[in-house]
Coordinates of C-alpha atoms and ligand atoms in Angstrom, one line a residue:
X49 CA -16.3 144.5 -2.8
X50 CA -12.4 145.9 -2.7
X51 CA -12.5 150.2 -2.0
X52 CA -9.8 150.6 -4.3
X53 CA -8.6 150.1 -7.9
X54 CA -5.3 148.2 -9.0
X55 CA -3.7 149.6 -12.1
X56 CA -1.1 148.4 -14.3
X57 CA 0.7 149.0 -17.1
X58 CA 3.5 146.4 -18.6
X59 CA 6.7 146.8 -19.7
X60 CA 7.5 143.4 -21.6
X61 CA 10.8 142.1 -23.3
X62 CA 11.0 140.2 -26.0
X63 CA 14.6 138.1 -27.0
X64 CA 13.8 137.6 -31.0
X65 CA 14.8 134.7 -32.7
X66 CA 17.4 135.6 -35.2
X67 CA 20.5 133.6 -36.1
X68 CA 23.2 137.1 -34.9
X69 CA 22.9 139.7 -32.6
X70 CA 21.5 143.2 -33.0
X71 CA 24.9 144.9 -34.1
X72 CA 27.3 142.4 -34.4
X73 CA 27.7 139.1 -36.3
X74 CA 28.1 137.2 -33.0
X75 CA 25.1 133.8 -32.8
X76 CA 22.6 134.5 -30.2
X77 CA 22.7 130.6 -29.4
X78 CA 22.9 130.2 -25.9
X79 CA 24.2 127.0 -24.1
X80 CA 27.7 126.7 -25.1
X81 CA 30.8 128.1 -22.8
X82 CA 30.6 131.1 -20.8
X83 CA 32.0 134.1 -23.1
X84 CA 31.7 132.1 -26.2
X85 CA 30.4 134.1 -28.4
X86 CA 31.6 138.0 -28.0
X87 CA 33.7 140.2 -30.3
X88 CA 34.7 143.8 -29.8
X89 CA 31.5 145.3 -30.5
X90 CA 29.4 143.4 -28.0
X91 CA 32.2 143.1 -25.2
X92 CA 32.1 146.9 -25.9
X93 CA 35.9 147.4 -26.6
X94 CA 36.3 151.3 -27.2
X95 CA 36.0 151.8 -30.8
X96 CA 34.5 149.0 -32.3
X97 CA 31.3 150.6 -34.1
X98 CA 27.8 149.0 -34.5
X99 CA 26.4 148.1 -37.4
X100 CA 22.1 147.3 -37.2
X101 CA 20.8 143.4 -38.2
X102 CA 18.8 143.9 -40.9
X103 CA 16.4 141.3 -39.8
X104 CA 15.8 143.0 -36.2
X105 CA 14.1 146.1 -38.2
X106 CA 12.1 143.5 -40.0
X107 CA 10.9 141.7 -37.1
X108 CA 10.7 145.2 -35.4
X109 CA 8.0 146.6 -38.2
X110 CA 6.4 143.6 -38.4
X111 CA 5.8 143.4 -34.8
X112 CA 5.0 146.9 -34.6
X113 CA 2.0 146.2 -37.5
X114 CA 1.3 142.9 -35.9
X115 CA 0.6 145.5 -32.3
X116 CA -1.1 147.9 -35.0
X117 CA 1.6 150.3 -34.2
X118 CA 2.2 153.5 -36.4
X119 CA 5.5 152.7 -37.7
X120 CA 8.0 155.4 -37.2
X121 CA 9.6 157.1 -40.5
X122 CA 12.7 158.1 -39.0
X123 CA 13.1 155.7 -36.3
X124 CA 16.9 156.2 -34.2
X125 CA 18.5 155.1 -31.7
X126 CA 19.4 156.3 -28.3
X127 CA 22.4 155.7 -26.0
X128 CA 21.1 154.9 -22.2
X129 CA 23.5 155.4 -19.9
X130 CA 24.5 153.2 -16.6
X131 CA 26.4 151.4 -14.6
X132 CA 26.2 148.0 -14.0
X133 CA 28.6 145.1 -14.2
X134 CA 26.9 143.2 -17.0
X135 CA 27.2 145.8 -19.3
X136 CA 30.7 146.2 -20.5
X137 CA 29.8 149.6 -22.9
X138 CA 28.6 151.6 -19.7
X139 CA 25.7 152.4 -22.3
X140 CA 22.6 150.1 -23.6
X141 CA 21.9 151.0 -26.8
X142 CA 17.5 151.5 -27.0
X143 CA 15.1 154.0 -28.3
X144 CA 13.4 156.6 -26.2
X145 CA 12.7 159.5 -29.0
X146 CA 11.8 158.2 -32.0
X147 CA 11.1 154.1 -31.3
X148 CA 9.8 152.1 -34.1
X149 CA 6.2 151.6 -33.2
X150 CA 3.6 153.9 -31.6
X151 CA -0.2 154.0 -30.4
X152 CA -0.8 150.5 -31.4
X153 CA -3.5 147.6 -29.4
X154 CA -4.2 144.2 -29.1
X155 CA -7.6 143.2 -28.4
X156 CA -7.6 140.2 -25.5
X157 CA -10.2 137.9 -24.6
X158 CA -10.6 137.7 -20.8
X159 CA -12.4 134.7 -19.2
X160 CA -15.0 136.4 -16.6
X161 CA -14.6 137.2 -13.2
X162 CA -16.9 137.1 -10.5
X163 CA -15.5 140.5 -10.1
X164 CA -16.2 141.5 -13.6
X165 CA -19.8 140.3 -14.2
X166 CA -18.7 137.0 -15.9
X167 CA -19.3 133.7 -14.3
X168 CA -18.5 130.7 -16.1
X169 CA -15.5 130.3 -18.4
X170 CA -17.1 131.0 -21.9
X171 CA -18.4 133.7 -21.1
X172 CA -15.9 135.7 -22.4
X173 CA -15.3 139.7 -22.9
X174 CA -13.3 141.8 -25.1
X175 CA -10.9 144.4 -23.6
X176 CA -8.6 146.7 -26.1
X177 CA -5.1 147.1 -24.4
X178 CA -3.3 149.9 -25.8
X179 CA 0.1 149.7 -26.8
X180 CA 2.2 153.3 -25.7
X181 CA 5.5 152.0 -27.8
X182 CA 7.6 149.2 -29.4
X183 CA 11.5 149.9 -29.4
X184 CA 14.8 148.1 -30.1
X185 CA 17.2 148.1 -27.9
X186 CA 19.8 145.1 -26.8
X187 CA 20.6 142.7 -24.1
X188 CA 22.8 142.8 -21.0
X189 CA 24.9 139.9 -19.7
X190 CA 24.2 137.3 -17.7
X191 CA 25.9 137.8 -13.8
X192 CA 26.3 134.6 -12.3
X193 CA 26.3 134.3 -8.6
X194 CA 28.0 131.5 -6.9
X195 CA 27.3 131.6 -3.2
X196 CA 29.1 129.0 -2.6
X197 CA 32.7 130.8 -3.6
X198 CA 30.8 134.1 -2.4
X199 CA 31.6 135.6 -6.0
X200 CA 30.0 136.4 -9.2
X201 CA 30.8 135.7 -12.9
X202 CA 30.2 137.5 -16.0
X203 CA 29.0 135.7 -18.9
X204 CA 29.1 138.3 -22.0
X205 CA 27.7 136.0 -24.6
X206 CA 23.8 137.2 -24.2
X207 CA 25.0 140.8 -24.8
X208 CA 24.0 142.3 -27.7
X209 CA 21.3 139.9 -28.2
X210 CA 18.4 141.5 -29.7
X211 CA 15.3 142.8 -27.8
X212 CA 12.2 144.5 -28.3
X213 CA 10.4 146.0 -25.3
X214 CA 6.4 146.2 -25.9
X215 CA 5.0 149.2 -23.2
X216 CA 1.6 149.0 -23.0
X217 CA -0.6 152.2 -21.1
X218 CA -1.8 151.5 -17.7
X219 CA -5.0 150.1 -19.4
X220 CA -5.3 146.7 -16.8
X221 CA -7.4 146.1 -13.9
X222 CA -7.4 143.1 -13.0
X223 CA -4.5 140.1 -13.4
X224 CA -6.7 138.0 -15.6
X225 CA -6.8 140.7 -17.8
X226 CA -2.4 140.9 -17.8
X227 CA -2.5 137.2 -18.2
X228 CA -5.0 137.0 -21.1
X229 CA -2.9 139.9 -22.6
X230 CA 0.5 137.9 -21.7
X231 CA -1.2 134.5 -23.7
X232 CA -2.3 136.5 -26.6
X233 CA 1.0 138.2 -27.0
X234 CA 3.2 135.5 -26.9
X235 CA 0.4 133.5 -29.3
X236 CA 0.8 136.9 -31.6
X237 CA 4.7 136.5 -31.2
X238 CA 4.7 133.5 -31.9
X239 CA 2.3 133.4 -35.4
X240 CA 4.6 135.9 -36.7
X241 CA 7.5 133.4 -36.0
X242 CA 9.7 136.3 -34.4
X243 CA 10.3 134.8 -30.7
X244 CA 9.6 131.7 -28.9
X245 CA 8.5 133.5 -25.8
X246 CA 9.2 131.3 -24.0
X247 CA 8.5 132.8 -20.6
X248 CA 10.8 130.2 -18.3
X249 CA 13.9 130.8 -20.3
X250 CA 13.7 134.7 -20.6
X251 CA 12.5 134.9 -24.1
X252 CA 9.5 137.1 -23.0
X253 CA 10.6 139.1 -19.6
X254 CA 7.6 141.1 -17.5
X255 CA 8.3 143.9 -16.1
X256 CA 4.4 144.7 -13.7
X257 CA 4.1 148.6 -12.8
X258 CA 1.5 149.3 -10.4
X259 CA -0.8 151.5 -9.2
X260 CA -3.6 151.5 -6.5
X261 CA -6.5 154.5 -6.3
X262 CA -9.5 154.5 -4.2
X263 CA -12.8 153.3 -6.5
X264 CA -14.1 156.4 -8.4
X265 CA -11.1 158.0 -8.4
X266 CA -9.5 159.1 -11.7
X267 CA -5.4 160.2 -11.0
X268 CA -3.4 157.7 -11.2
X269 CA -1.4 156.8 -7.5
X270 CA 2.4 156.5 -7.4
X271 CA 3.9 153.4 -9.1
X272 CA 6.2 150.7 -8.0
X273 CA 7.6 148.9 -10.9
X274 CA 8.5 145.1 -10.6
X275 CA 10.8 143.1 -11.6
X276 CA 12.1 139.3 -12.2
X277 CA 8.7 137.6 -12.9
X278 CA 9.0 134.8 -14.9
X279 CA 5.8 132.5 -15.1
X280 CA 2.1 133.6 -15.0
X281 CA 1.9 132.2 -11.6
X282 CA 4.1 134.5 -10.3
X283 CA 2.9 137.7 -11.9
X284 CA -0.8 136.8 -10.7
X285 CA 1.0 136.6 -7.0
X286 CA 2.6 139.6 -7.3
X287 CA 0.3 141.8 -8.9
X288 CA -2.5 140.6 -6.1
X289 CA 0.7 141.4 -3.0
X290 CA 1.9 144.3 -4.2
X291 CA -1.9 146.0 -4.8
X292 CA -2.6 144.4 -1.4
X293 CA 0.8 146.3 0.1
X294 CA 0.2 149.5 -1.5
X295 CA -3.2 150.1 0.0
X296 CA -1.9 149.3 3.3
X297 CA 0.6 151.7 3.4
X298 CA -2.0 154.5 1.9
X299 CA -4.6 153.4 4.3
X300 CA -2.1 154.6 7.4
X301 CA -1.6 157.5 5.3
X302 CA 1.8 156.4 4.6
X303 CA 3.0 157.5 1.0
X304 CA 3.8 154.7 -1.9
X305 CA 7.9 155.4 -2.9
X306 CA 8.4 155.3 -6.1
X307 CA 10.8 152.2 -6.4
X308 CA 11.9 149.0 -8.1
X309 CA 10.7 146.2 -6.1
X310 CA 11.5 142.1 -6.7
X311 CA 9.5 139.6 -6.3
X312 CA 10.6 136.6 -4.1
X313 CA 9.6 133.2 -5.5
X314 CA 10.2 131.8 -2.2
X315 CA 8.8 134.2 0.3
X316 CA 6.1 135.4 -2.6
X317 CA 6.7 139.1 -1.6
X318 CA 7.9 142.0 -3.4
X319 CA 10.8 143.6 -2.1
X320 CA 12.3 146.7 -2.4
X321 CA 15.8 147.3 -4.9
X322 CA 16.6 150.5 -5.7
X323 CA 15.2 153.7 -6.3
X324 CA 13.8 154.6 -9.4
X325 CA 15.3 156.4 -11.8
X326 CA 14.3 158.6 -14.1
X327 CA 14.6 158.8 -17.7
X328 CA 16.9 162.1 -16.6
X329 CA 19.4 160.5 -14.8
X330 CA 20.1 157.9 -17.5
X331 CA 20.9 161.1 -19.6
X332 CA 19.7 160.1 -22.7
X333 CA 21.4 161.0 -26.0
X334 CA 21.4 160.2 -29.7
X335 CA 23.4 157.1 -30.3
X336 CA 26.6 158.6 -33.1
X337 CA 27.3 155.5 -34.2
X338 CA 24.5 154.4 -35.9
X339 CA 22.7 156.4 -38.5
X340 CA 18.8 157.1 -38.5
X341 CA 16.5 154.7 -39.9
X342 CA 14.6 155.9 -42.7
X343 CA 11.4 153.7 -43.2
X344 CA 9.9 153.8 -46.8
X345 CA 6.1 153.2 -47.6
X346 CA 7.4 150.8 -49.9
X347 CA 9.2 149.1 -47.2
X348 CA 6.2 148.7 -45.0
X349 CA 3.7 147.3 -47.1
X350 CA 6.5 145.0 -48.0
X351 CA 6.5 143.7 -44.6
X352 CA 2.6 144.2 -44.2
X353 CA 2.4 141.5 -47.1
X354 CA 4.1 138.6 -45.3
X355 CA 2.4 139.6 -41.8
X356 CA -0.2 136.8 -41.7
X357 CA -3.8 136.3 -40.3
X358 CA -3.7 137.3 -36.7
X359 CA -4.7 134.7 -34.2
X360 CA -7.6 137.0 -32.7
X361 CA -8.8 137.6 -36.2
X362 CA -8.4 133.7 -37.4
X363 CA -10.5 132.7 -34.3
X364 CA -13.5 135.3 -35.1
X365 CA -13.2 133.7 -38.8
X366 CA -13.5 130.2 -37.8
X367 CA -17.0 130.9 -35.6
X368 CA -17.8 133.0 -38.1
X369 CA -17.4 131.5 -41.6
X370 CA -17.4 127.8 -39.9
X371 CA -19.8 128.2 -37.0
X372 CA -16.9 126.5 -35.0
X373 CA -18.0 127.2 -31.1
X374 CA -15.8 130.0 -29.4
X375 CA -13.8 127.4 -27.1
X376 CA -13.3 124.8 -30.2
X377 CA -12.3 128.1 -31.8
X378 CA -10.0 128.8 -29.2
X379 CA -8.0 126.2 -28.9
X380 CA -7.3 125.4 -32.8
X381 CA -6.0 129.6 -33.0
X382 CA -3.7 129.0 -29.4
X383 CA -1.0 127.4 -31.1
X384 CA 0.9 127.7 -34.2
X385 CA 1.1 124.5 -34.7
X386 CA -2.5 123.1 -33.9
X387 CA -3.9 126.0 -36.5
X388 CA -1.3 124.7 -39.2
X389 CA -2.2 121.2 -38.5
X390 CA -6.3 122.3 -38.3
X391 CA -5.9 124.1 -41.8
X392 CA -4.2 121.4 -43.5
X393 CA -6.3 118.6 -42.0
X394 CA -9.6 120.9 -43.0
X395 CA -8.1 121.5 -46.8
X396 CA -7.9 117.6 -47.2
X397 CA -11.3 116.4 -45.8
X398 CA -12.9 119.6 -47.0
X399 CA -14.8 119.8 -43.8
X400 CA -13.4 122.5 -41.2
X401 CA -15.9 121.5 -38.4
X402 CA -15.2 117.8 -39.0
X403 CA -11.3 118.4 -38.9
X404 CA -12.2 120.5 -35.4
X405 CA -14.2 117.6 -34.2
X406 CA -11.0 114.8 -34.9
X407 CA -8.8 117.7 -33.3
X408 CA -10.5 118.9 -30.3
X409 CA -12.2 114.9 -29.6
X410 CA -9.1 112.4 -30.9
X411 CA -5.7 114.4 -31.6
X412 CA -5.1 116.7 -28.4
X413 CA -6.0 113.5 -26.5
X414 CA -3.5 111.7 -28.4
X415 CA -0.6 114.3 -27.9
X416 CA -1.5 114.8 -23.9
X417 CA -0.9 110.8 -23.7
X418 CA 2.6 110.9 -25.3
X419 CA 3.1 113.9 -22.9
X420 CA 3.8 116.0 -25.9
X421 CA 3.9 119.4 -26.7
X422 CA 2.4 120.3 -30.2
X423 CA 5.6 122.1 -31.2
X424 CA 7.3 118.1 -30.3
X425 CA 4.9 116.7 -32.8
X426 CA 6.3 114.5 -36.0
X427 CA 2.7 114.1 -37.2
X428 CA 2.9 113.5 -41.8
X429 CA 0.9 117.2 -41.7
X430 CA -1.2 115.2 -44.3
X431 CA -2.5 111.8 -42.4
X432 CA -4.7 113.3 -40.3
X433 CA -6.7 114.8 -42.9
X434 CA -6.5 111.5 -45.1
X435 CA -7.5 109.6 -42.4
X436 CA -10.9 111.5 -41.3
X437 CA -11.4 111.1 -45.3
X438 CA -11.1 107.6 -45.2
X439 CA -13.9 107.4 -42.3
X440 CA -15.9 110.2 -44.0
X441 CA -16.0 107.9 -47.2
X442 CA -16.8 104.9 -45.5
X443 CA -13.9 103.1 -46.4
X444 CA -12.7 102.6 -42.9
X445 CA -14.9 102.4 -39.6
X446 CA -14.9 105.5 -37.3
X447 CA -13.1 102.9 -34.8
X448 CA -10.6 102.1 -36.9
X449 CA -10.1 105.8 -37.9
X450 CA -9.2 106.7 -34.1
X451 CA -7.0 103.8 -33.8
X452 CA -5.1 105.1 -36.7
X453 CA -4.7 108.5 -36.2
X454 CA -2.5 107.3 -32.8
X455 CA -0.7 105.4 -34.8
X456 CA 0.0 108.5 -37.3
X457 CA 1.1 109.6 -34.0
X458 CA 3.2 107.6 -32.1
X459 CA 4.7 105.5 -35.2
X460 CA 4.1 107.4 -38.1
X461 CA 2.1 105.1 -39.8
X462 CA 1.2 105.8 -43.8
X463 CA -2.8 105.8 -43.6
X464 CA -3.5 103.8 -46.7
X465 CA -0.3 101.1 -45.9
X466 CA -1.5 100.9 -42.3
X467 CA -5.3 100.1 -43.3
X468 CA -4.1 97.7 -45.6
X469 CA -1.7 95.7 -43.2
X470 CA -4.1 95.5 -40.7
X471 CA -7.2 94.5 -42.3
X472 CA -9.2 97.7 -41.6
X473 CA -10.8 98.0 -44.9
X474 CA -14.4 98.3 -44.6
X475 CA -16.3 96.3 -47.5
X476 CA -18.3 98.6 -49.2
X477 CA -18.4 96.6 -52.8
X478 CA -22.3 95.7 -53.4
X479 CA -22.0 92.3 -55.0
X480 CA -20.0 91.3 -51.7
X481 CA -22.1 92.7 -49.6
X482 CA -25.3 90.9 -51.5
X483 CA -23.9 88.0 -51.2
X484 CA -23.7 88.4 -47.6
X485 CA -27.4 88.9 -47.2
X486 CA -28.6 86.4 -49.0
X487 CA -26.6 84.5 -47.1
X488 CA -28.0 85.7 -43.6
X489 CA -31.5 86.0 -45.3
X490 CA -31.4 82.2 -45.8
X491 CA -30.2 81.5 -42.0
X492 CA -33.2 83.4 -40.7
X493 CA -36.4 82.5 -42.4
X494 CA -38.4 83.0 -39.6
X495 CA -37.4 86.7 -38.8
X496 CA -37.5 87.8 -42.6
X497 CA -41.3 85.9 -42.6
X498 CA -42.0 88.2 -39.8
X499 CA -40.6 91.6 -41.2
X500 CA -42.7 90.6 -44.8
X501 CA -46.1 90.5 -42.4
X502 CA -45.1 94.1 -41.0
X503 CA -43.0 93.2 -38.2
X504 CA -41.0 95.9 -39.2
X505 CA -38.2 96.1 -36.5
X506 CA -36.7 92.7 -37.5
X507 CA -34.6 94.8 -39.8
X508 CA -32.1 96.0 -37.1
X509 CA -31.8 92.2 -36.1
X510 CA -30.8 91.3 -39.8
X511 CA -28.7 93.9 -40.2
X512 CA -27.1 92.9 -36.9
X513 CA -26.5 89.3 -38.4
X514 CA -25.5 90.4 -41.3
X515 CA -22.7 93.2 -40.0
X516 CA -21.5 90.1 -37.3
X517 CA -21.3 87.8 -40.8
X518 CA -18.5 90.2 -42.1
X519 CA -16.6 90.4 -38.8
X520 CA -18.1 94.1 -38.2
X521 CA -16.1 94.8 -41.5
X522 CA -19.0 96.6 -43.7
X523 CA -19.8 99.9 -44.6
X524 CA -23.0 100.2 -42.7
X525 CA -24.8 102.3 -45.1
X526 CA -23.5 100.4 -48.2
X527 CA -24.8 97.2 -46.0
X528 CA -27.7 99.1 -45.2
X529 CA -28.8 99.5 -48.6
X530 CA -28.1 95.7 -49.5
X531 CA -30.8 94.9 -46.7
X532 CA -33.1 96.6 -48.3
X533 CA -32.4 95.3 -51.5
X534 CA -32.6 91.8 -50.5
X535 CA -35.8 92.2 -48.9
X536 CA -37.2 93.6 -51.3
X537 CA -36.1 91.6 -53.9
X538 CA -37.7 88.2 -55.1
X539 CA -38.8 85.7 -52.1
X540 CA -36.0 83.4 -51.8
X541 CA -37.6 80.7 -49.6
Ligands
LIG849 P1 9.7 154.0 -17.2 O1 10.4 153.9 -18.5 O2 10.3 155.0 -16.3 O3 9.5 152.7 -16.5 P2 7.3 154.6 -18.6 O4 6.7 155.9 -18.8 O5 7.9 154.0 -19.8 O6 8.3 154.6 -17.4 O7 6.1 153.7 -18.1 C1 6.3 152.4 -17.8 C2 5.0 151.7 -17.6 O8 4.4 152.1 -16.5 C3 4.0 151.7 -18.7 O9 3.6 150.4 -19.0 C4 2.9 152.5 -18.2 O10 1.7 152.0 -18.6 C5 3.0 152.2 -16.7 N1 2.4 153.2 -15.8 C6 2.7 154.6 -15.9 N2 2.0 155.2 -14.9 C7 1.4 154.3 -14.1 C8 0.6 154.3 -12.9 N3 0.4 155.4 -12.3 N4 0.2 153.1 -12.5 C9 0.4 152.0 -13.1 N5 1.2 151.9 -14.2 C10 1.7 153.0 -14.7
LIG850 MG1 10.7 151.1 -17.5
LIG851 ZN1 29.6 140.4 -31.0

């Protein structure tokens, strides 16, 4: 049992997706020449004005309802000022008195911890994370350090692109519980198709502050806030270091500065960087250039209406309404694009927990042997539903369904033209199949003799004959039924 707390709260950035930056008409696309894509408003030249993307304040409201934020009314923007080489204004342009969401949650699903009660990995519990804030605000540039030459370069081109920082209260405990959180935002992000969070290339940037207290005790201790973690690994490392670190240095009745610190990759410590400062020294004031936002009620419930079914609500729909089982449930809400195939696939087959079944048994397994990512997939959204129709109607063998759906997969195959060219038609027409038992009735006198005097197991051994005579190519309840028929029909011998 630990004696003391850890507690966090987490500042997180989000890069959103849209096609020009947040006051200019500049691309965000990254990957071209250094300093490709700056004009006088996002180099900062001295009088060039700002003008807001309209899209940013869409995908800032609908984030903010997405987070179950209060929207602000009069939402405005503030100029923070500072120093700093990648920042050729000498000013970020954010929020800090009126940002565009407030008092919002998210509700995260934590896989239990010994520490926590929980043993295995169903078990699940519910935690509410509440959201302090969502603001705009926009990027810095990129400094590039070549220690070879001993010099650094600018590149300007991500300035100006547009951000939204999500700060949450200090409501974790635990890292599991920041990681859960971390998953189910980018998931959330990611369903209302306003990042790519993509965690390795920056699009979702964690910033951990931490705490430590003694158990039992409710003030909160002094924070360190860190920086420069960019994969779950690393913000599980650091969050267990830096609690570790803190209670070290209050155990020897040291005092906890109140500091930026960086996390090494390499030595995985936290380090310290600068001194924090506070919102006073950034000195904070009204940004002139841009007018105040004034939010309409009409303008929100326009955005409420395209904001989609949440992934956390989806999933507690499919257990509910479906009786799909939490992990099944899970899985088919993680990804975008594994609920938009699940949907589709369930609408054609008209069987949700049959489309889960294909998904969670045949199709993941499919797309973790070509190595692929379900965003990579080329998948006709259509086939796979057509194809678990085709085995639910008997018109192709469950075998054959499975060997078809990889072909879906890896070579696009049309279901119906692929049956057909290769011979995976199941016959299901009853003259055919009568045919075929008379057939195999005749061969086997001595059996069907038996199974008229009450041997009545010889009927799995004709029906064996019988499904070998058609090359394993029947229905087996349509041949089923032609068994029955025949023996119950007029004695042939
Ligand atoms: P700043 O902008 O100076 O970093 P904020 O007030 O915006 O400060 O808070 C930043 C983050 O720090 C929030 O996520 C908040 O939950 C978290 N936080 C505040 N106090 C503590 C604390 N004592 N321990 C851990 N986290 C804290
Ligand atoms: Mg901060
Ligand atoms: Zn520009």
């Amino acid at each position: 049992m630990r004696e003391f707390e850890t507690v966090v709260g987490l500042e997180v950035h989000v890069e959103l997706k849209t096609e020009s930056k947040i006051f200019c008409s500049c691309p965000t696309k990254f990957g071209g020449a250094a300093n490709a894509h700056i004009c006088e408003v996002c180099a900062g030249l001295p009088g060039a004005l700002p003008r807001l993307n309209r899209k940013v304040l869409d995908y800032a409201i609908l984030t903010a309802l997405a987070l179950r934020c209060d929207v602000t009314r009069e939402s405005r923007f503030d100029r923070k000022n500072y120093f700093y080489p990648d920042l050729p204004k000498g000013y970020q342009i954010s929020q800090l008195y009126a940002p565009i969401g407030r008092n919002g949650y998210m509700d995260i699903d934590i896989a239990g911890s010994p520490e926590t009660g929980g043993s295995s990995a169903d078990e699940k519990r519910r935690k509410r994370i509440r959201i302090h804030e969502l603001h705009m605000e926009d990027d810095a540039g990129k400094l590039i350090h070549e220690e070879t030459e001993n010099i650094t370069r600018i590149d300007f081109s991500r300035c100006g692109v547009p951000l939204l920082e999500i700060v949450t209260e200090p409501d974790f405990r635990e890292p599991e519980e920041v990681t859960a959180f971390l998953e189910d935002l980018r998931r959330l992000l990611k369903s209302i198709d306003v990042s790519d969070g993509k965690m390795q290339e920056g699009s979702l940037r964690v910033d951990v502050n931490l705490s430590v207290r003694p158990k039992g005790e409710e003030a909160l201790g002094t924070r360190t806030e860190m920086k420069n973690l960019s994969s779950f690994r690393a913000v599980t490392k650091a969050i267990a270091f830096e609690a570790d670190r803190q209670w070290e240095v209050l155990r020897g009745g040291g005092v906890i500065q109140r500091e930026t610190r960086r996390w090494d990759e390499q030595k995985e410590e936290t380090f310290a960087m600068r001194k924090k400062e506070d919102a006073s020294e950034y000195k904070y004031y009204p940004e002139p250039d841009l007018p105040v936002l004034h939010i309409t009620e009409q303008k929100i419930d326009e955005v409420r209406s395209v904001l989609p079914e949440l992934p956390g609500e989806k999933k507690r729909r499919y257990i509910k309404e479906w009786n799909l089982p939490e992990y099944d449930a899970g899985i088919l809400t993680e990804n975008k694009e594994i609920t938009v195939l699940f949907e589709k696939t369930a609408e054609i087959c008209k069987d949700p927990k049959g489309a889960s079944n294909w998904i969670m048994g045949e199709i993941l397994k499919i797309l973790n042997d070509m190595n692929m990512q379900p965003e990579e997939m080329k998948v006709r959204a259509e086939s796979p539903g057509e194809i678990i129709l085709l085995v639910k109607e008997g018109r192709i063998s469950r075998a054959s369904g499975k060997e078809l759906l990889r072909a879906a997969f890896t070579e696009n195959a049309m279901p119906e033209e692929y049956a057909e060219a290769h011979d995976l038609w199941l016959i299901s027409d009853p003259e055919k199949l009568a045919d075929v038992i008379t057939e195999v009735l005749e061969k086997n006198p001595k059996a069907v003799g038996e199974y008229k005097s009450g041997k009545t197991k010889n009927f799995q051994f004709l029906l064996g004959q019988a499904m070998r005579a058609t090359g394993g190519k029947a229905d087996p309840a349509a041949l089923r039924k032609a068994l029955e028929e025949g023996l119950a029909g007029p004695d042939l011998l």
